Short mmCIF file of C-alpha atoms in Angstrom, two decimals:
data_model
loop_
_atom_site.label_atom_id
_atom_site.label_comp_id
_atom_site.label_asym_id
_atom_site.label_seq_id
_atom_site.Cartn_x
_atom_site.Cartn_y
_atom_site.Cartn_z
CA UNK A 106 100.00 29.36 117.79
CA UNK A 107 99.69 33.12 118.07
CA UNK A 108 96.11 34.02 116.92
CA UNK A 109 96.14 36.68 114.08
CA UNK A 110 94.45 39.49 116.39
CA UNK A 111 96.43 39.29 118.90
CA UNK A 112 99.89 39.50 116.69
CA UNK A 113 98.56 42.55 115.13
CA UNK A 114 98.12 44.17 118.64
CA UNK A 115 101.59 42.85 120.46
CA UNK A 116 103.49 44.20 117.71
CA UNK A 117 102.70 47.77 118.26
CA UNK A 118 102.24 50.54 120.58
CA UNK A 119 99.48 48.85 122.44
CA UNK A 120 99.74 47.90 126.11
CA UNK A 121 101.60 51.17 126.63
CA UNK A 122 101.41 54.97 127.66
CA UNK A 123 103.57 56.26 124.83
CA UNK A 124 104.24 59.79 124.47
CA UNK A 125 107.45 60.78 122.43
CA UNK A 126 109.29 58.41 121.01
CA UNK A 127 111.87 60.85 119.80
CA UNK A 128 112.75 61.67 123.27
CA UNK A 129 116.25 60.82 124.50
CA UNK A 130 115.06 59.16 127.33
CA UNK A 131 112.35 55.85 127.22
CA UNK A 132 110.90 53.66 130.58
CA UNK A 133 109.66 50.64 129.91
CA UNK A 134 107.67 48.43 132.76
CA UNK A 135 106.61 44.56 132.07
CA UNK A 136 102.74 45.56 131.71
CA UNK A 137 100.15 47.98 132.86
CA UNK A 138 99.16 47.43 136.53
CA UNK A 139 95.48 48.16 136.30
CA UNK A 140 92.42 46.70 136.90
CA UNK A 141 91.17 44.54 139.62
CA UNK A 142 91.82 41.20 137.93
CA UNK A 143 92.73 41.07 134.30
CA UNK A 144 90.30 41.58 131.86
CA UNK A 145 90.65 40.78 128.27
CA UNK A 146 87.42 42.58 127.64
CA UNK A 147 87.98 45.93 129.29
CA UNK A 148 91.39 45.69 127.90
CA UNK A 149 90.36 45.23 124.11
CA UNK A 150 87.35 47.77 124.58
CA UNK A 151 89.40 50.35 126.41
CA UNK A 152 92.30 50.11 124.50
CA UNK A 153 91.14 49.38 120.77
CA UNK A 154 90.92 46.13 118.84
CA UNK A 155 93.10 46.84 116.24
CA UNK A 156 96.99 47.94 116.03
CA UNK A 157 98.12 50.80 117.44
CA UNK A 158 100.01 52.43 115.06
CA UNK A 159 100.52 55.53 116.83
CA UNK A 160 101.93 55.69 120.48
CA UNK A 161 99.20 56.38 123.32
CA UNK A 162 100.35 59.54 125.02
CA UNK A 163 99.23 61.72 128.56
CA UNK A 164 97.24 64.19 126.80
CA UNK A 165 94.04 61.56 125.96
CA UNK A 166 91.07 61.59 128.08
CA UNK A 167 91.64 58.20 129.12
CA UNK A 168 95.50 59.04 130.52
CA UNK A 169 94.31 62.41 132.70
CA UNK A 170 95.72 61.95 135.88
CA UNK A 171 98.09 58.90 135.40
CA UNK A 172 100.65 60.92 136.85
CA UNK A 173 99.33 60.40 139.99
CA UNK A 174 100.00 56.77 140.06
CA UNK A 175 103.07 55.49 142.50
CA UNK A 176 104.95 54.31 139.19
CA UNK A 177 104.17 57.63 137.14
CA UNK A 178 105.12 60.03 140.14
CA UNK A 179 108.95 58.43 139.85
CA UNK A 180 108.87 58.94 136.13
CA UNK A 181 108.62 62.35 136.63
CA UNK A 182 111.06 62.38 139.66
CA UNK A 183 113.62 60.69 136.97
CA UNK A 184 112.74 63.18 134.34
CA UNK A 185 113.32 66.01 136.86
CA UNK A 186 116.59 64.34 138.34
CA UNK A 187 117.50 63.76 134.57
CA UNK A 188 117.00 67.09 132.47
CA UNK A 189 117.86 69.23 136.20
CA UNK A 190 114.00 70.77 135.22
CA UNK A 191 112.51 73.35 137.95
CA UNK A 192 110.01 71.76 140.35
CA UNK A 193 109.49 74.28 143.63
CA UNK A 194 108.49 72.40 146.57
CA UNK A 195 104.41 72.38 146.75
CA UNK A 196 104.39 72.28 143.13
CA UNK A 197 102.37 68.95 142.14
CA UNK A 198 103.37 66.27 139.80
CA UNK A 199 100.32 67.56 137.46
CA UNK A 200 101.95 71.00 137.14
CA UNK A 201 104.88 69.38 136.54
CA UNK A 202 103.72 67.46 133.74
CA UNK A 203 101.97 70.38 132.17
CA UNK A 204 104.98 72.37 132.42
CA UNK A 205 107.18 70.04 130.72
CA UNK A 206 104.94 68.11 128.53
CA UNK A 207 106.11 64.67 130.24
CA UNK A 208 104.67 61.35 127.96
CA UNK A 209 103.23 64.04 125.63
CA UNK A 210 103.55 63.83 121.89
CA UNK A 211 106.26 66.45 121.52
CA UNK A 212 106.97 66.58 125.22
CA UNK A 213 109.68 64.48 127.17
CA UNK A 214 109.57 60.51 127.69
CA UNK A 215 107.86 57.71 126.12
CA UNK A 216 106.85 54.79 127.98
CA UNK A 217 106.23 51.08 126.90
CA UNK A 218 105.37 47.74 128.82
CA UNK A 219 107.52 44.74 127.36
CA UNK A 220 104.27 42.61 127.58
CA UNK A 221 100.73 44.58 126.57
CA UNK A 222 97.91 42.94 128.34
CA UNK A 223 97.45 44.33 131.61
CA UNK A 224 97.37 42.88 134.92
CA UNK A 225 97.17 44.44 138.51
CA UNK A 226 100.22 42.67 139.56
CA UNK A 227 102.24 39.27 139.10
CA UNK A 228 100.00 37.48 141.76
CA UNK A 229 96.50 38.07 139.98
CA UNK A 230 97.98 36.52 136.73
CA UNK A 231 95.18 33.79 136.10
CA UNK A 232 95.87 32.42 132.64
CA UNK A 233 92.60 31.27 131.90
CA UNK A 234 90.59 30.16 128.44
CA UNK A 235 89.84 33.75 127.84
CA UNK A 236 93.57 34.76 127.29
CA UNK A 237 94.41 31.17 125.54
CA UNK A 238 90.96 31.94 122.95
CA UNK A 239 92.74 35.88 122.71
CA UNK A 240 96.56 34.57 121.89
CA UNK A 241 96.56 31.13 121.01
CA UNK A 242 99.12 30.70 123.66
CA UNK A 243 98.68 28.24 126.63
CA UNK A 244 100.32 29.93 129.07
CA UNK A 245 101.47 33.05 129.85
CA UNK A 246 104.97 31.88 129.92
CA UNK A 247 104.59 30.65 126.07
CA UNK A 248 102.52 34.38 126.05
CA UNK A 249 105.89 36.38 127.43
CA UNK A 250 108.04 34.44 125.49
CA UNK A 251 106.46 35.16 121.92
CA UNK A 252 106.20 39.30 123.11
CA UNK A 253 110.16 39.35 124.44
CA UNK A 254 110.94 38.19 120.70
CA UNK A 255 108.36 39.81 119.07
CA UNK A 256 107.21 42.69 119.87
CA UNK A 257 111.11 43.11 121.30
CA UNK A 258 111.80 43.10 117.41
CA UNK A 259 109.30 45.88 116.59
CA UNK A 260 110.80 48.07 119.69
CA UNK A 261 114.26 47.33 118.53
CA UNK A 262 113.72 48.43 115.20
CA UNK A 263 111.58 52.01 116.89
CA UNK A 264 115.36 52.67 118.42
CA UNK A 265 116.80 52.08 115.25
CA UNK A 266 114.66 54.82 114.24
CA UNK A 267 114.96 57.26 116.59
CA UNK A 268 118.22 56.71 118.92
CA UNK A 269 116.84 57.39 122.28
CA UNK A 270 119.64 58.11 124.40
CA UNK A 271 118.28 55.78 127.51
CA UNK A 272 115.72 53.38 128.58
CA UNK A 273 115.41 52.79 131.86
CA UNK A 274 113.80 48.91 132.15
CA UNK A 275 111.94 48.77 135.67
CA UNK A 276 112.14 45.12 137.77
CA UNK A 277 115.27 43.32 138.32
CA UNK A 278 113.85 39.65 138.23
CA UNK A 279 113.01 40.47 134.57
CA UNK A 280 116.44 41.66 133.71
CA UNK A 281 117.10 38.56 131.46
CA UNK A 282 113.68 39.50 129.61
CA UNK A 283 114.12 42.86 129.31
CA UNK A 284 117.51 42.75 127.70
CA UNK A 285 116.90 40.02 124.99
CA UNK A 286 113.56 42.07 124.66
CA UNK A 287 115.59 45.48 123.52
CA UNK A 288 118.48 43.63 122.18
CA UNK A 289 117.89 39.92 121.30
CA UNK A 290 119.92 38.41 123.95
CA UNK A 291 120.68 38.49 127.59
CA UNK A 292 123.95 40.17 128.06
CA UNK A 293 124.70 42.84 130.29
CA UNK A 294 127.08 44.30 132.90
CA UNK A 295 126.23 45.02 136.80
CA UNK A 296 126.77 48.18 139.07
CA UNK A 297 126.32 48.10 142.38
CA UNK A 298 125.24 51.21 143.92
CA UNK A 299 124.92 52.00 147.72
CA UNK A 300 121.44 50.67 148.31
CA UNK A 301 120.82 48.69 145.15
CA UNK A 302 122.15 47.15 141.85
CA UNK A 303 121.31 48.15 138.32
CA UNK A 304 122.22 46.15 135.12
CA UNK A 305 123.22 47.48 131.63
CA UNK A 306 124.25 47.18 128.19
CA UNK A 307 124.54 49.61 125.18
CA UNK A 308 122.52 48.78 122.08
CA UNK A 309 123.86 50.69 119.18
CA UNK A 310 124.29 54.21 121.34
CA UNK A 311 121.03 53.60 123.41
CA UNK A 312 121.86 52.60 127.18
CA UNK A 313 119.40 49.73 128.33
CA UNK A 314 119.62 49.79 132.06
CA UNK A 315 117.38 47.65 134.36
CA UNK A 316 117.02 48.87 138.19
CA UNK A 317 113.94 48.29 140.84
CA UNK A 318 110.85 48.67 140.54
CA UNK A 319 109.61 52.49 140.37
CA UNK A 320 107.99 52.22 144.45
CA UNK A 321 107.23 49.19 146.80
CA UNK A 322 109.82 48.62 150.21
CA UNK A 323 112.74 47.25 148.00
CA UNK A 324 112.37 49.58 144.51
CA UNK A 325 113.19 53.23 143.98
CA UNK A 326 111.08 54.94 146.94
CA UNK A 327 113.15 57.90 148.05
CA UNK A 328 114.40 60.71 146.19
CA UNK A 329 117.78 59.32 147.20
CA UNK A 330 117.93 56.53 145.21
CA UNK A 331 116.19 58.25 142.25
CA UNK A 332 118.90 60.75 142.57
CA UNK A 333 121.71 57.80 142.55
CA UNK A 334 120.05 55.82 139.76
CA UNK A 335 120.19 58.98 137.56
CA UNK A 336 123.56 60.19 138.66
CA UNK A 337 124.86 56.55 137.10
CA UNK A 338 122.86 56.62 134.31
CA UNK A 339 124.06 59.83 133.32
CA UNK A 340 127.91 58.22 133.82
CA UNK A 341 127.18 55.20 131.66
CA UNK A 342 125.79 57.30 129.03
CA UNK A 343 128.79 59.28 128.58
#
């Protein structure tokens, strides 16, 4: 059974970068992919013990120079592809998000992780009796199962709120996840593209689309494909 603590945390804006929630477009990732090995520890001291009621965002101390991550970078390629923003060539991704305010509090973006314990990548995932003493779950697949529904409800009810326009979901082999996660069950529609597929669904006028992962051989690692992936997002929004 879910441990008090930890419900408190899930269902809220822990576990992700934030920035403005009110902006039309939203990415969402499965968790944050820092840290050596997970640490239940650093993650609690770093990123509070208690609820977060209000969203992280790019302008805290503990963000500076996030933008520089693999991940980040394509946010910003997307936002640029997106909103057709000015970026000269030799310009770098921190004057871009200084420009434009990207994951700031009245600036453009807001980013979440469907699951809000962080871990460097799918492969270090050791569920061990630190996380089970943290949750109360006894596995992380009882752990991923609780957040889809759970904190998936509290998300759901934050686009209720403020009708973001599109949220692009990143990692196809979570596509059944990340759609009952935004809209309580796993139904959605295929595109193929030239050099990849992307799924999709409306949920009330919000577009939930899920595509590669943001980098890595087989994800979104040219400005090609960023250009593509925005080109039909902007088509399935209309």
């Amino acid at each position: 059974m879910v441990t008090d603590e930890f419900r408190k945390i899930a269902v809220s804006f822990a576990g992700g970068d934030g920035g403005n929630p009110k902006s039309e477009v939203w990415f969402c990732g499965l968790e944050w992919g820092i840290g050596d090995e997970a640490s239940p520890d650093d993650f609690y001291e770093k990123f509070s013990l208690s609820p977060k009621l209000i969203p992280h965002s790019w302008i805290e101390d503990d963000f500076d120079g996030s933008w520089t991550t693999q991940y980040n970078r394509k946010i910003c390629w997307f936002l640029w592809y997106y909103y057709n923003l000015d970026w000269k060539n030799g310009e770098s991704t921190d004057h871009f998000v200084r420009t434009y305010n990207v994951l700031y509090p009245q600036g453009i973006g807001f980013k979440l992780n469907m699951l809000p314990i962080n871990f460097k990548n799918r492969a270090s995932i050791k569920w061990n009796e630190q996380f089970i003493k943290m949750t109360g779950f006894e596995t992380f697949d009882e752990y991923r199962e609780w957040c889809v529904q759970n904190r998936g409800a509290f998300y759901r009810q934050l686009i209720d709120e403020c009708n973001p326009k599109v949220i692009i979901c990143t990692g196809v082999t979570e596509k059944d996840n990340f759609f009952k996660f935004f809209t309580g069950e796993a139904l959605y529609e295929t595109k193929a593209l030239e050099e990849f597929n992307i799924f999709y669904r409306k949920y009330n006028d919000t577009l939930i689309c899920v595509c590669p992962f943001f980098g890595g051989p087989s994800g979104i690692n040219s400005y090609d494909k960023m250009e593509a992936l925005v080109e039909s997002v902007k088509e399935l929004c209309k």
